Structure formats: C-alpha cells, structure tokens
XYZ file of C-alpha atoms in Angstrom:
600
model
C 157.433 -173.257 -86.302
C 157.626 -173.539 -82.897
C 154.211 -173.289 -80.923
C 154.130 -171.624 -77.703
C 150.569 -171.377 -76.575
C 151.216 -169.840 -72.782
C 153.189 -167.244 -74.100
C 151.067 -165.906 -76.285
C 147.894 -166.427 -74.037
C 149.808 -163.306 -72.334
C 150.550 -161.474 -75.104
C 146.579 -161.435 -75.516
C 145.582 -160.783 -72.175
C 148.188 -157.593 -71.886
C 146.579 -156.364 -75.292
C 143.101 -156.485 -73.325
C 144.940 -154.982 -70.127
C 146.210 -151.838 -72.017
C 142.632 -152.175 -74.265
C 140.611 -151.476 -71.220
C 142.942 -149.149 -69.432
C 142.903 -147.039 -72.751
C 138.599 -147.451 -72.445
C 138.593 -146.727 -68.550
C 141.187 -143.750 -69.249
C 138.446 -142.659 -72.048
C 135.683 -143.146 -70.073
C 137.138 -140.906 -66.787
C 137.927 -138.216 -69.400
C 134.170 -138.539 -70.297
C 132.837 -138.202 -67.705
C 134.671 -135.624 -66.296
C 134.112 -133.934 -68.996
C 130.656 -134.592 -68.193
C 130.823 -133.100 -64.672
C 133.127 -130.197 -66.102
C 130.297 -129.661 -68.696
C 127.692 -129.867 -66.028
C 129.317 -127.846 -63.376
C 129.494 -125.093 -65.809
C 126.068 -125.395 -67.143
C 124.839 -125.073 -63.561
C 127.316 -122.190 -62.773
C 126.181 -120.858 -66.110
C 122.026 -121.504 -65.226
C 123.085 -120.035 -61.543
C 124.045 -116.828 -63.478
C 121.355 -116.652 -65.435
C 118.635 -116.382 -62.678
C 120.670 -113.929 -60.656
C 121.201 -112.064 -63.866
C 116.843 -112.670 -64.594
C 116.582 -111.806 -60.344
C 119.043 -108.260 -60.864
C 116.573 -107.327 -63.595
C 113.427 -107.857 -62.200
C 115.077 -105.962 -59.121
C 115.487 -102.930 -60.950
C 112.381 -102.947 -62.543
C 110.469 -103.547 -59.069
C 112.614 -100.649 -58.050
C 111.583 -98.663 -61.233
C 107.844 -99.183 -60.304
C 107.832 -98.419 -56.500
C 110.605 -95.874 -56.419
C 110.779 -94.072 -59.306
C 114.182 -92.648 -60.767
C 117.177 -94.172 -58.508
C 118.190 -93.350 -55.552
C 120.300 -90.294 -54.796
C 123.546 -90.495 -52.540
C 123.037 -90.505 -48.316
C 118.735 -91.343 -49.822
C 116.835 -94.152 -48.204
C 113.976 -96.062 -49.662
C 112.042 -95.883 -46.852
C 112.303 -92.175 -47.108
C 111.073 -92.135 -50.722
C 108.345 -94.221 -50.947
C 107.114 -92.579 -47.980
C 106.998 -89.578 -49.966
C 105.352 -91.762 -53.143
C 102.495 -93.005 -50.268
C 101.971 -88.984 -49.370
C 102.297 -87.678 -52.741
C 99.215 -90.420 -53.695
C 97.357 -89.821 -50.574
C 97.064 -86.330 -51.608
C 95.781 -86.700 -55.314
C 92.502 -86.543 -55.692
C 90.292 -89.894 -57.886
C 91.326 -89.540 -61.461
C 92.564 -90.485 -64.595
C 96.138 -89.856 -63.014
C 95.152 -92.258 -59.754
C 94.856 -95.985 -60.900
C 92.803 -98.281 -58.759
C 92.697 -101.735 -58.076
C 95.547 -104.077 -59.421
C 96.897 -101.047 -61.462
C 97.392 -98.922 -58.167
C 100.639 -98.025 -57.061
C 102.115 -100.765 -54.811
C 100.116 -103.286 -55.858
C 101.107 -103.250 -59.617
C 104.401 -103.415 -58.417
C 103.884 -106.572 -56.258
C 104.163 -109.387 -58.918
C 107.782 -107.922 -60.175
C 109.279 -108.285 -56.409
C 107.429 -111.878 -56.427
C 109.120 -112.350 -59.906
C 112.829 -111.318 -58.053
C 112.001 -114.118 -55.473
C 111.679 -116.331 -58.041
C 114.827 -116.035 -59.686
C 116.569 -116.030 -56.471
C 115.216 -119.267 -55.518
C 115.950 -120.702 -59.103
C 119.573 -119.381 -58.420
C 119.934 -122.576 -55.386
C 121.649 -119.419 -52.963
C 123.215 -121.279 -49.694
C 121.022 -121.013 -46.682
C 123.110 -118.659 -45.068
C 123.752 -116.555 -47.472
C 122.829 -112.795 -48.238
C 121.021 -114.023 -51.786
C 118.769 -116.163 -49.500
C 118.426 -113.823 -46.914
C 116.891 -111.112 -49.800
C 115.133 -114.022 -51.047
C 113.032 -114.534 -47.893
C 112.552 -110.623 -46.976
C 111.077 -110.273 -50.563
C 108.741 -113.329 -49.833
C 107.863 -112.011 -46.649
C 106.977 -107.872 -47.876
C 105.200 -109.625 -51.191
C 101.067 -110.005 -48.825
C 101.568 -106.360 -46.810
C 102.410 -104.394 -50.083
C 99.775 -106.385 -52.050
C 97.201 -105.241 -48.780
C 98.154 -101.659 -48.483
C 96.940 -98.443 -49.745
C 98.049 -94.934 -48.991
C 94.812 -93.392 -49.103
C 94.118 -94.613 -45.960
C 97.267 -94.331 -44.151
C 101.225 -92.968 -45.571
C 103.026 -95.211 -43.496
C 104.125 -98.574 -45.234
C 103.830 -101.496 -43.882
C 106.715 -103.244 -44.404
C 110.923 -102.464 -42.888
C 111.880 -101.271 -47.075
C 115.466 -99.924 -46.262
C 116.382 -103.747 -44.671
C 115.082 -105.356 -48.355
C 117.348 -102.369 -49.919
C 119.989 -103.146 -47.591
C 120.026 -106.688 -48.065
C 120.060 -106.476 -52.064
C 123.112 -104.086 -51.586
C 124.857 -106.765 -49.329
C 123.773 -109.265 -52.212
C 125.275 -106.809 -54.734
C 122.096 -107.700 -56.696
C 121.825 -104.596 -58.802
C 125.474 -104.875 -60.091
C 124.191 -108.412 -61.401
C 121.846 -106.982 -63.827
C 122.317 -107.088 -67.707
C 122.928 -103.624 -69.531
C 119.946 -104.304 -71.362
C 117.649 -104.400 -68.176
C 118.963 -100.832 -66.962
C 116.173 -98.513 -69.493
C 112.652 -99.414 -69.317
C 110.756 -101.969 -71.618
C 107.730 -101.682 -73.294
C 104.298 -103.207 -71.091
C 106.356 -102.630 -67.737
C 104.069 -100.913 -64.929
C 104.706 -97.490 -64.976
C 107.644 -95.483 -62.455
C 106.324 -94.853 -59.164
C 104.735 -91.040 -59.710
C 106.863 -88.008 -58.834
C 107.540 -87.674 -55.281
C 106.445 -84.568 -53.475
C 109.001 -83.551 -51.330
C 108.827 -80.235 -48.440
C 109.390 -76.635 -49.881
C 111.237 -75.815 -46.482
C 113.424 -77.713 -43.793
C 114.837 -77.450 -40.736
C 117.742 -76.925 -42.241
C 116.262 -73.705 -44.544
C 114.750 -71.883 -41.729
C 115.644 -69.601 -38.464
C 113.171 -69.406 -35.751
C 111.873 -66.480 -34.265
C 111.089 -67.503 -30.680
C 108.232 -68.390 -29.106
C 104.887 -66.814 -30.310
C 102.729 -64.964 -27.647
C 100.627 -62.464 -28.735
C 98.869 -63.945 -32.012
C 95.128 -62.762 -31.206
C 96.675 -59.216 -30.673
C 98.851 -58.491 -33.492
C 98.420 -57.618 -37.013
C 100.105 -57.234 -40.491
C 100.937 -53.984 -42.286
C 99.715 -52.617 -45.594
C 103.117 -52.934 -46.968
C 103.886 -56.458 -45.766
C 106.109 -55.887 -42.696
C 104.667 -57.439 -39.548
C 105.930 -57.305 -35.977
C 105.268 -58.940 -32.844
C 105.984 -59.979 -29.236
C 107.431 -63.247 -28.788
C 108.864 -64.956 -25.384
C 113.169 -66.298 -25.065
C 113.422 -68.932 -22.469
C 117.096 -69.287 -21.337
C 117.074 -71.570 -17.907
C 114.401 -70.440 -15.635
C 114.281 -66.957 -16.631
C 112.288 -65.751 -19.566
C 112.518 -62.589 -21.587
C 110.191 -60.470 -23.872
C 111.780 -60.361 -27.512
C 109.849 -58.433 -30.579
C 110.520 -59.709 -33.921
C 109.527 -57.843 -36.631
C 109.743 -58.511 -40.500
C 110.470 -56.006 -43.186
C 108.462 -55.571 -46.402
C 109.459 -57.137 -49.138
C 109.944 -60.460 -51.213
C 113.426 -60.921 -49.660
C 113.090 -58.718 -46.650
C 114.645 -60.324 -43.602
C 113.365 -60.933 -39.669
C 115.111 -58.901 -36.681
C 114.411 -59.909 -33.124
C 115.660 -57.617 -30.106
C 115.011 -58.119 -26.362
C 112.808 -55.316 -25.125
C 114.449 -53.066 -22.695
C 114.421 -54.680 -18.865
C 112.517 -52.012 -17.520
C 108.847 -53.581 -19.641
C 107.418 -55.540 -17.094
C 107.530 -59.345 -18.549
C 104.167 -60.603 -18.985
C 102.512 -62.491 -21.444
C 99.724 -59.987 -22.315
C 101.313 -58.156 -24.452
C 101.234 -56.477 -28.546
C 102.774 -54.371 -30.522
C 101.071 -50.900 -30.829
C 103.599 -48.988 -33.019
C 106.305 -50.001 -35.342
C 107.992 -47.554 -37.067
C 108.870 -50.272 -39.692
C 111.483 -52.821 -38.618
C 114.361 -50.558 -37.374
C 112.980 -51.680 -34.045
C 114.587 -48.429 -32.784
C 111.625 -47.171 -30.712
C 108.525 -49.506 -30.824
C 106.025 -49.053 -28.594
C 104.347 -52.212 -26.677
C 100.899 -52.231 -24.905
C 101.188 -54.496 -21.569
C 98.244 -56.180 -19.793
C 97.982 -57.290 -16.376
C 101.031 -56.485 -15.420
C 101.552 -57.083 -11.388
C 101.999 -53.434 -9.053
C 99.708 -51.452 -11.558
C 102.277 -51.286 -14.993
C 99.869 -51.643 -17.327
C 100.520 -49.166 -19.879
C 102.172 -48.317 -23.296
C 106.099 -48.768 -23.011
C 109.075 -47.496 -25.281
C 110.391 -50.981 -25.801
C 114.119 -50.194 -26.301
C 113.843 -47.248 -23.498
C 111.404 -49.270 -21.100
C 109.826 -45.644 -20.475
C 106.231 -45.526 -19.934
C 104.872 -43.169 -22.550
C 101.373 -43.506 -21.527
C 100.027 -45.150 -18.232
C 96.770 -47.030 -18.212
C 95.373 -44.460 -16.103
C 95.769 -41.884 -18.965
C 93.314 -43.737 -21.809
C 90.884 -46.039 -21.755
C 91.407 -48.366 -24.513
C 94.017 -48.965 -27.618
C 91.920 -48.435 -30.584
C 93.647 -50.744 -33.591
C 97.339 -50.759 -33.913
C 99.940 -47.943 -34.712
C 101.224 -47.214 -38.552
C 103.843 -45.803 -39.504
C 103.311 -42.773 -42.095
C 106.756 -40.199 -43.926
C 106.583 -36.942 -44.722
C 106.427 -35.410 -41.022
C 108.992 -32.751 -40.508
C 110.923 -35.139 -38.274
C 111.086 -38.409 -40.392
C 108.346 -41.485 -40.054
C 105.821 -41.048 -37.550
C 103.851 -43.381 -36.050
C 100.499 -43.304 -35.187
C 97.853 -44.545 -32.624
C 94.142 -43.674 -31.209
C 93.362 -43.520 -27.879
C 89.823 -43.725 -26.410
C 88.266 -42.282 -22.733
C 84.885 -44.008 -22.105
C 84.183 -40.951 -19.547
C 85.006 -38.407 -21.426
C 83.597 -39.625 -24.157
C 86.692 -38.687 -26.883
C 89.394 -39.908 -28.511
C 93.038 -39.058 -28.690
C 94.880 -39.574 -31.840
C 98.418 -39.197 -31.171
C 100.927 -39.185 -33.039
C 105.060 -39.767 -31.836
C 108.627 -38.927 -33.824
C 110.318 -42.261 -34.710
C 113.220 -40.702 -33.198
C 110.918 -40.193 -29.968
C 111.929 -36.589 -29.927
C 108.104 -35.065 -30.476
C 104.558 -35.939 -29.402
C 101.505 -34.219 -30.841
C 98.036 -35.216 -30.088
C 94.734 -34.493 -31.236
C 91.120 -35.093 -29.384
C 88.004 -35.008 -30.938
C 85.116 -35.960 -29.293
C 82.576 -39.462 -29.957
C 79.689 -41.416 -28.776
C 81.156 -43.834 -27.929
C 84.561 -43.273 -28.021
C 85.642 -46.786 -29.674
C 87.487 -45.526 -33.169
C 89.656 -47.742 -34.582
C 92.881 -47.655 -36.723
C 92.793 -49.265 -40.063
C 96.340 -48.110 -41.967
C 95.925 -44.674 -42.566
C 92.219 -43.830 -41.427
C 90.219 -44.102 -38.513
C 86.724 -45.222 -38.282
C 83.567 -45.867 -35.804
C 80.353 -45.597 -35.631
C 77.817 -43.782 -33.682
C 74.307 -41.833 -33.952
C 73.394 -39.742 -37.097
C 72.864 -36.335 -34.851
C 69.922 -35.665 -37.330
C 68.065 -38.960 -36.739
C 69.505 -40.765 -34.681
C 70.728 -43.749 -36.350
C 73.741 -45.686 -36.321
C 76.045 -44.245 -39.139
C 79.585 -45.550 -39.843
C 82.062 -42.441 -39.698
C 85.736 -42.364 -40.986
C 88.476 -39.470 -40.715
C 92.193 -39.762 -42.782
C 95.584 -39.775 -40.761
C 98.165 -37.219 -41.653
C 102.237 -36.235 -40.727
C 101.179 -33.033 -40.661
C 98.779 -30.560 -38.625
C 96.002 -31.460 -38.329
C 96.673 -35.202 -37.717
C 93.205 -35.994 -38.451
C 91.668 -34.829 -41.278
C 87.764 -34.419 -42.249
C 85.083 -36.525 -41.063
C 83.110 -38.347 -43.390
C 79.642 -39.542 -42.896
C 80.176 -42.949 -45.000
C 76.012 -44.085 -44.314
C 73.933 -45.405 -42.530
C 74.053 -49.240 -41.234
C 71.631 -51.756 -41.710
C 69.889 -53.295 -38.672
C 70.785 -53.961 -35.520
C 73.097 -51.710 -36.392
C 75.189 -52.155 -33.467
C 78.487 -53.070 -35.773
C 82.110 -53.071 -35.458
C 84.852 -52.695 -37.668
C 86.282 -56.037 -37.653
C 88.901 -56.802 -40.657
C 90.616 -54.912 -43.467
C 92.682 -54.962 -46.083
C 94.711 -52.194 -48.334
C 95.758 -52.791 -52.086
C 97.885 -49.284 -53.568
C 95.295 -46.265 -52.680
C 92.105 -48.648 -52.142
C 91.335 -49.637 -48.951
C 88.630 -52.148 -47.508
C 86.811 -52.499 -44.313
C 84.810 -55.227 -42.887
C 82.379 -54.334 -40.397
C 80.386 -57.432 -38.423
C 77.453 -56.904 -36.110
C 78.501 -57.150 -32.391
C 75.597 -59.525 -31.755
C 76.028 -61.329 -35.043
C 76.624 -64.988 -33.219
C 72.960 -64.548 -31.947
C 71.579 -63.682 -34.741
C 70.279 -66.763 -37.898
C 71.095 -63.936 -40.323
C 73.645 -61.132 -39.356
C 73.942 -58.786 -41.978
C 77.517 -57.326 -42.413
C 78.731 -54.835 -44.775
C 82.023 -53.578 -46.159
C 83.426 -50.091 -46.959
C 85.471 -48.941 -49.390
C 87.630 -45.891 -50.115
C 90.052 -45.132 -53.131
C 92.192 -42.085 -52.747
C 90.974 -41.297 -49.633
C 87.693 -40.946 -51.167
C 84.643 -42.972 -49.458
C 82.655 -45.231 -51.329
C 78.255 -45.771 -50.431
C 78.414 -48.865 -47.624
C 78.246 -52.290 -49.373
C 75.851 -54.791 -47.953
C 76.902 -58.561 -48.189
C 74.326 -61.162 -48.992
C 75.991 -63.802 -46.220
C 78.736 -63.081 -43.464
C 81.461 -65.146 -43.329
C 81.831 -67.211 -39.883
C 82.886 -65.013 -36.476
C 87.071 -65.487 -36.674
C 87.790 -67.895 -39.572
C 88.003 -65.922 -42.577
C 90.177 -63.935 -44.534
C 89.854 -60.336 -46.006
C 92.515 -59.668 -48.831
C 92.273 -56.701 -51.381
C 93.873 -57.221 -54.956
C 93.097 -53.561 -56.823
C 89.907 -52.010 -55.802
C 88.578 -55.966 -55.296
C 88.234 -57.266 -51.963
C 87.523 -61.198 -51.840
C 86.209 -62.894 -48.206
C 87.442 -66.466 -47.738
C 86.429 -69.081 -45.375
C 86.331 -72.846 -45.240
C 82.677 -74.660 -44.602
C 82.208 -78.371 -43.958
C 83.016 -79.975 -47.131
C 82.981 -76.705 -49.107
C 84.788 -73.880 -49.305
C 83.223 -70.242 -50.219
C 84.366 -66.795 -51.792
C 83.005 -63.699 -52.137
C 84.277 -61.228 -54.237
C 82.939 -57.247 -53.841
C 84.083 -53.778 -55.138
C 82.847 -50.825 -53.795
C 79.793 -51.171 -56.948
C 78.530 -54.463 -55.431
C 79.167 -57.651 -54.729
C 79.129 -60.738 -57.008
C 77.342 -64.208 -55.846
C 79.096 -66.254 -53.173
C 81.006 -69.090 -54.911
C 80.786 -72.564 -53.385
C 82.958 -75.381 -54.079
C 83.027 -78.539 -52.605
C 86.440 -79.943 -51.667
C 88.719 -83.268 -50.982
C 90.257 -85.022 -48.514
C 90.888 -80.925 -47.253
C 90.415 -80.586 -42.876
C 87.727 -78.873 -41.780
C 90.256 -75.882 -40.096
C 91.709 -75.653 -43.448
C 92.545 -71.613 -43.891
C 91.618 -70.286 -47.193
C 92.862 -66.743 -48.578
C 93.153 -64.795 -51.947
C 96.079 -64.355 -53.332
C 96.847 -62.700 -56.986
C 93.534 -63.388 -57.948
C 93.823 -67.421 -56.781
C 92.802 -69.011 -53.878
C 95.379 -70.294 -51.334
C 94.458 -72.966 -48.681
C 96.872 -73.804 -46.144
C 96.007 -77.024 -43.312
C 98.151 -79.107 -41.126
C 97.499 -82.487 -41.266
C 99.661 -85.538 -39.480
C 102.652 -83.488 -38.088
C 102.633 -81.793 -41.782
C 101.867 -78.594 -42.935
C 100.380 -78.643 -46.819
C 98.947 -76.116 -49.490
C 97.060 -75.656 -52.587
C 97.540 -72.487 -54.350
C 95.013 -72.036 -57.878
C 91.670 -70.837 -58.677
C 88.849 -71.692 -56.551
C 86.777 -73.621 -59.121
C 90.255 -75.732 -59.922
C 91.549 -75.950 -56.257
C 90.332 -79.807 -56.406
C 92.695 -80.277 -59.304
C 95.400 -78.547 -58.271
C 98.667 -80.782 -56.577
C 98.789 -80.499 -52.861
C 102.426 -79.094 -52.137
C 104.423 -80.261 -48.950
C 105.157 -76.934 -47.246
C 107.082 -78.418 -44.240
C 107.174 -81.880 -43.252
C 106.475 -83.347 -39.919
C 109.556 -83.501 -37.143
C 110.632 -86.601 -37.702
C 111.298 -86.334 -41.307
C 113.210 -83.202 -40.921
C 110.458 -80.880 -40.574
C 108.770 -79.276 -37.036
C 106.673 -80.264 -34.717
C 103.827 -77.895 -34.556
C 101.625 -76.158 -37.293
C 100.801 -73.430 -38.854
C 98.968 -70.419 -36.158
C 98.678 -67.847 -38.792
C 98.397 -66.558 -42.156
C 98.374 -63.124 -43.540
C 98.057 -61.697 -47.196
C 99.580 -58.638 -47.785
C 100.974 -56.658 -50.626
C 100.874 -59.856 -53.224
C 102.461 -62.683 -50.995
C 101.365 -64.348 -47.975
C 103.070 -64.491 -44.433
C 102.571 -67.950 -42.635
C 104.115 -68.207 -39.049
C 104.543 -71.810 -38.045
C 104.881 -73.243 -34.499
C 107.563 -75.835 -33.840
C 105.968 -76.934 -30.146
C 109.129 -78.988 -29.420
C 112.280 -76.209 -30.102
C 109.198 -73.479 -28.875
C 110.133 -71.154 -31.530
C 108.343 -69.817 -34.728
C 109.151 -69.748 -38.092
C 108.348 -67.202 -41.004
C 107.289 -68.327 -44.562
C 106.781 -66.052 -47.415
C 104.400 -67.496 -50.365
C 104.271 -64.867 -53.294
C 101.438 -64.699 -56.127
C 103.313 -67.124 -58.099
C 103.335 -69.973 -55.442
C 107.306 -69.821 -54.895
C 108.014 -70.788 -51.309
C 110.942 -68.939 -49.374
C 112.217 -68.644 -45.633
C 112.593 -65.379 -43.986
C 115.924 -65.470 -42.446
C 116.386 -63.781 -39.224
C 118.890 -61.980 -37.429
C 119.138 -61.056 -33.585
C 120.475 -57.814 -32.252
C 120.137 -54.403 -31.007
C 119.467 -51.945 -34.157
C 122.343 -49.236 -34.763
C-alpha cells in the first residue's frame, strides 16, 4: 500500500470544513429559530396586555358610564348626567361613600388599563401611548372629585374616549370580557336625563303680565305676552285650552290696543281668542281702559269704573252662547257693576248693586267682599253666585263674621267639580307676629261657616289647590317645607318636613293628593313629585336642562294647579320667549304645542 499522508491530511480537514459548516448551518437555524420563537412570544405577550388593557377598558367604562354608549352620544355628556343624577340623591343605602363612591371606585380599573398599555411597549408616538398617558393623567382628578359638591368633571372625558377609539382599544377586548364578572364595582347608576328639550317645545313669546294673570277652573289659562321683530314690538295673547293634550294659540292683538307693558287679560271666552278683552295701564294720551283685543274697541274707558275686581270667566247656557263675565267697582259711588258681554260681542247686560266699599272680587263663578254687618257693625265676608241668565247675580249670602283686625282680603282660590275654596289674608298681615287668615268654602253653591287657620302661609309664596271638597296650602320654609290640609269641617295640623339639598325659592303645590316641588337650580329646572312625608326619598327628575346642554336659559316664573295637572311656564331669557309644561297627577311630563294665528 501506498502511503500518501498530504493527501489525506485534506481529506480530513474538508470532513471538518463540511462538519462545521453543517454545525454553523445548525446553529443559524437555532437561533433563528430562537428569534422567530421570541419575536412571536413578544408579539404574542404584546397581545396579551392590549387584550388585558381592552378589558379593563370596558369594565372602567362599565363602572363610570353605565350601559354603552348610544350612536351621535358623548361621554362627557353622560357622565355629566351620572355626576347630576348623584348630586341629586339624597345619603343612603343607594349613595356609597368613600372608596365605594362613584368615580372613585372606578379609579383603580382606568389605573389597571394604564397598566396594560404600558406592559404592551406602544411606540412613543403612537395612539396606544397617547391613551396611555391621558389615562395616567385623569387617574388623581377623578380619584379627588365628588359630585355632591359640584356636576362638572374635572377632567376633558370625550379626548380619553376619543383617543381609545383612535387606538381601536375596545375592538381588542376578549368576548369573555364583554358581560360583567362577579366582584366588579357596580355600573355607573341610571342616568337622569331632561323630560323636555329644545327640540320638544314651542315658545310662546315673551312673558309680561305674570303678577296680573291667572288660571281657570278648568285648566285653560291666557295671557299677554310681548313679539319683538326689529325695533318694533307687538302685544300677542296666548292662551291655552283645557285639557291633558289641549294645545297653545297666540294672536297679535288688534293695532288699535295701545302697546304697553301694563297689561292682563280680563275676559277669555276660552281659547277661541275671538273676542278677549284686555285691561291696559298707563297707557300714554289717557287709553287706559278695557279693549276688545281682536276689534281694538274700547268697551269701557277708565273713566267709566274704578277698579277691575278679579278676572273675567267664561260661563254657557246664556241665550247667546258663552258669556263672559267681569265686576266693576266705583269708589264714589260706592257700587259695583257686574257685567256681563256675548262671546260673539253682540249683547251687554249689567247689573249694580251697591257696597261699602265697593272692592268685590271674582273668584270663577261667585263674587265676594267684605264689609260691615249693618246690624253690628262688624266686618262680615259676603258672597253672591254668577249666572247666564237674569239676574246675573244671584242672592247674597252673609258667609260670617271675620276674626280680628278684620280688615281681610280675598287673596287666593281654588275650584275642584262643584267645591270651591277661598283664601282670605289680612291686609295688614305683614305687620302683624300672628295674622290670622281664614278660608271659605262652598259646595253647590252652598256656603260653608268661615274656617279659621291655625298659621298663614307667607304673603306671595304659597299655593292654594283643591282636590274634592279638600283644599291643601303649600309653601316652602328654610329647610322645611309645610302643608296644611282643611275642608270646610276644619282643618288638620300643619305638617312639617324638613328637606335636602332643595333651594330656599323652591315652589311647592298639591297635586292628586301628592306634593309637587318645582326649583331651578344651575341653569336647570328640577322636580319632585310624591307625598310630603316621602318627598326626601323620592328621585329628583330633570324637567329641562340648562342651555348649553340643550335645554333654556331661564327658569321656571310660574306654576299653577288646576283641574288634576299642573301648568309651569318657563322663561328662556336668551330666545325671550316662554314655554308651557303640563305635569298631570301621575307625574308624566308633556309640552304644550303652540300654534300662531288669527282664530276663524
């Protein structure tokens, strides 16, 4: 055998060459296998926190929010209706404090979305990191606030919401993370949200004549309101029918009524608006009179009375259709004129009978004063029926005598079916510690003894509502607000309730046998509707919110119960125009719509 040691010295070293290319070849497929592996374990652990972030997202949102968002609905919208909706629940059971109160408890789950986003390594510019640092930077100011002391958060919510959606965060979320899980923090609690908006509601126009005008027995209502259009202004009277559903009609009065803001509404024939008669105060070059409002005839000149006594009703059965009605008193002659005119204008009858002094006034179908007992002397409280027939007035009954000083006036009243009710305050009672007032009552037209009341209710701010032969006084105290319930057998004992978190202007009513409070409060316009004893349990309801948040810009300048529902007329200072609001004994909310024309 022939040796050949160089040759196969390089037979060896190619074996190790193609040993350690076949090693260096299995080593590269290691380790990329290695980075493949890792890559896709990062990619994978990348995933996972977005996936952990997207679900704590949507519980966060579960706890501050509530149920999802509906289409066009911003968050900033709805939690600022959670913030309200807690700021006007009363300490309870149902209102957690501390760490369990609603944001706080929902603080650590947007901390916890943070978290995961962070764990996720998001690139700086991205929108994950961008959501990342807005959650960071809301996580101190929602931990810090509280809506009882102020509604308005803190913190800019619809740029967090809007960065999330640029993130498409929620779309990350498991399937399983979408329906609660047991120990979560509860939902964010049902949102109040406004009975009425802009959107639900027609104005009237401007309101003038609030001190002067009053509500019918049957519900209707009318009044004298002011159109604007440039420089020029016109008188408008809007009147609204009776009824659940009745609607609003506004017509300009005729040219001819001088245009002047003292004016009210003496008769309305019910909301035809075909002749209704207006009473006009300092007008200029002596006008001052009662007008025809769609003629702009004077029907009766100042010079021809001396005071309106009440305000006109309307009454059927004459022999020419509904009638209306209205007393008219002369301080030198010492009478009064009860006239009565055709709805159709085409008759005028009047009737005079003579008092001392001659200041009757017009409560629905009766009049009533008082004056001296001709016997002895003493103040006595007198009352006569209305009719469409001769004689307009009927007999005069002596009701009885008043209690001292004895110089009162009939001041409020109220008219349930056939009973009627009559407050009568002393004229001095603001200078006296103890001013004894009384009511009287009459069902059928048949007069009742005078009822005195153990306390009077304050000089303007109280209410008078009849429900069946009941009528109940309202009126709000500081802290406390009081009812007093009397039939024409007695009265019962003023009930006292203390209230809160309720203004101290809040206006309190009756209404089918529950007591209503109505108050405007930041821009908004809230009620409570439920018995008096239970009104501090009872949700606060969102009536109309403030102007920025689709509501008005004013508040509420009266409310009148009537024939089982309540008229509101709200103020929207920045459109000047007024808006109607019917709340029946049930406590459903509904617009009155209105219409604008001349009546056929």
């Amino acid at each position: 055998m022939k040796l050949d040691p160089e040759g196969d010295l390089v037979h060896e070293l190619g074996g190790a060459r193609r040993r350690g290319l076949i090693i260096a070849a299995g080593l590269l497929v290691l380790l990329g296998g290695g980075v493949w592996l890792g890559v896709r374990a990062w990619r994978h652990g990348k995933q996972a926190a977005l996936g952990r972030a997207a679900a704590a997202w949507l519980r966060w949102e579960r706890c501050f929010l509530g149920p999802p968002l509906g289409p066009g609905e911003r968050a900033s919208g709805r939690a600022r209706l959670v913030a309200l909706t807690l700021a006007h629940t009363r300490q309870g059971p149902d209102k957690p404090t501390g760490d369990a109160a609603w944001p706080r408890r929902c603080v650590p789950l947007l901390h916890e979305v943070a978290v995961q986003l962070g764990e996720s390594k998001p690139d700086f510019q991205s929108p994950l990191r961008k959501l990342q640092v807005d959650a960071q930077r809301m996580e101190e100011p929602l931990a810090r606030y509280s809506p009882s002391t102020n509604p308005k958060l803190p913190v800019d919510l619809d740029a967090l919401w809007d960065s999330a959606s640029l993130a498409r965060l929620p779309a990350r979320a498991p399937a399983s993370a979408r329906s609660a899980r047991p120990g979560e923090p509860p939902p964010a609690p049902t949102a109040v949200t406004a009975e009425l908006t802009r959107a639900t509601r027609q104005p009237l126009e401007r309101y003038l004549a609030l001190e002067d005008s009053e509500i019918n027995a049957d519900g209707s209502f009318a009044a004298v309101f002011e159109r604007r259009v440039g420089n020029h202004r016109r008188m408008v009277l809007c009147a609204i029918g009776a009824g659940a559903a009745a609607p609003g009609r506004c017509r300009e009065l005729h040219e001819n009524v001088p245009t002047h803001r003292s004016m009210h509404v003496l008769m309305n024939t019910e909301p035809t608006l075909l002749h209704p008669w207006v009473r006009v105060y300092d007008a200029p070059a002596g006008g001052n009179g009662i007008y025809d409002g769609a003629s702009g005839a004077l029907v009766w000149p100042d010079s021809a009375f001396h005071s309106t006594l009440g305000h006109g009703v309307a009454l059927p059965g004459g022999p020419d259709g509904a009638a209306g009605f209205l007393a008219l008193g002369h301080v030198a002659e010492a009478q009064v004129d009860i006239v009565r005119q055709a709805g159709n204008l085409a008759t005028t009858e009047s009737q005079r009978f003579r008092t001392d002094p001659p200041w009757v006034w017009q409560f629905d179908d009766h009049v009533a004063w008082a004056e001296p007992d001709a016997s002895t002397g003493r103040m006595h409280i007198f009352a006569r029926p209305l009719s469409s027939k001769p004689p307009l007035a009927g007999a005069i009954v002596d009701i009885g005598e008043l209690p001292p000083p004895r110089d009162h006036l009939p001041h409020r009243w109220c008219r349930s079916g056939d009973d009627l009710a009559i407050m009568h305050r002393p004229r001095s009672a603001g200078d006296l510690v103890d001013p004894v007032s009384v009511l009287t009552f009459a069902h059928a037209g048949v007069w009742a003894p005078i009822v005195t009341l153990p306390l009077t209710p304050p000089d303007q701010w109280y209410s008078l509502d009849c429900d069946g032969g009941k009528a109940t006084l309202s009126w709000n105290g500081p802290g406390e607000l009081f009812q007093l319930r009397c039939t024409a057998a007695g009265c019962d004992a003023v009930d006292a309730v203390a209230t809160e978190g309720l203004p101290d202007d809040t206006w309190l009513g009756a209404l089918g046998g529950q007591a209503l409070a109505v108050w405007n409060q930041d821009g908004q316009t809230w009620f409570r509707m439920g018995p008096l004893h239970d009104l501090d349990a009872v949700p606060d309801r969102l009536l109309i919110d403030d102007a920025d948040h689709g509501g008005l810009a004013g508040d509420v300048d009266a409310v009148y119960i009537r024939a089982g529902q309540a008229l509101l007329l709200v103020e929207d200072h920045a459109e000047s125009g007024t808006y109607a609001v019917r709340i029946d004994s049930t406590g459903r909310v509904s617009a009155v719509p209105v219409t604008t024309g001349t009546p056929e």
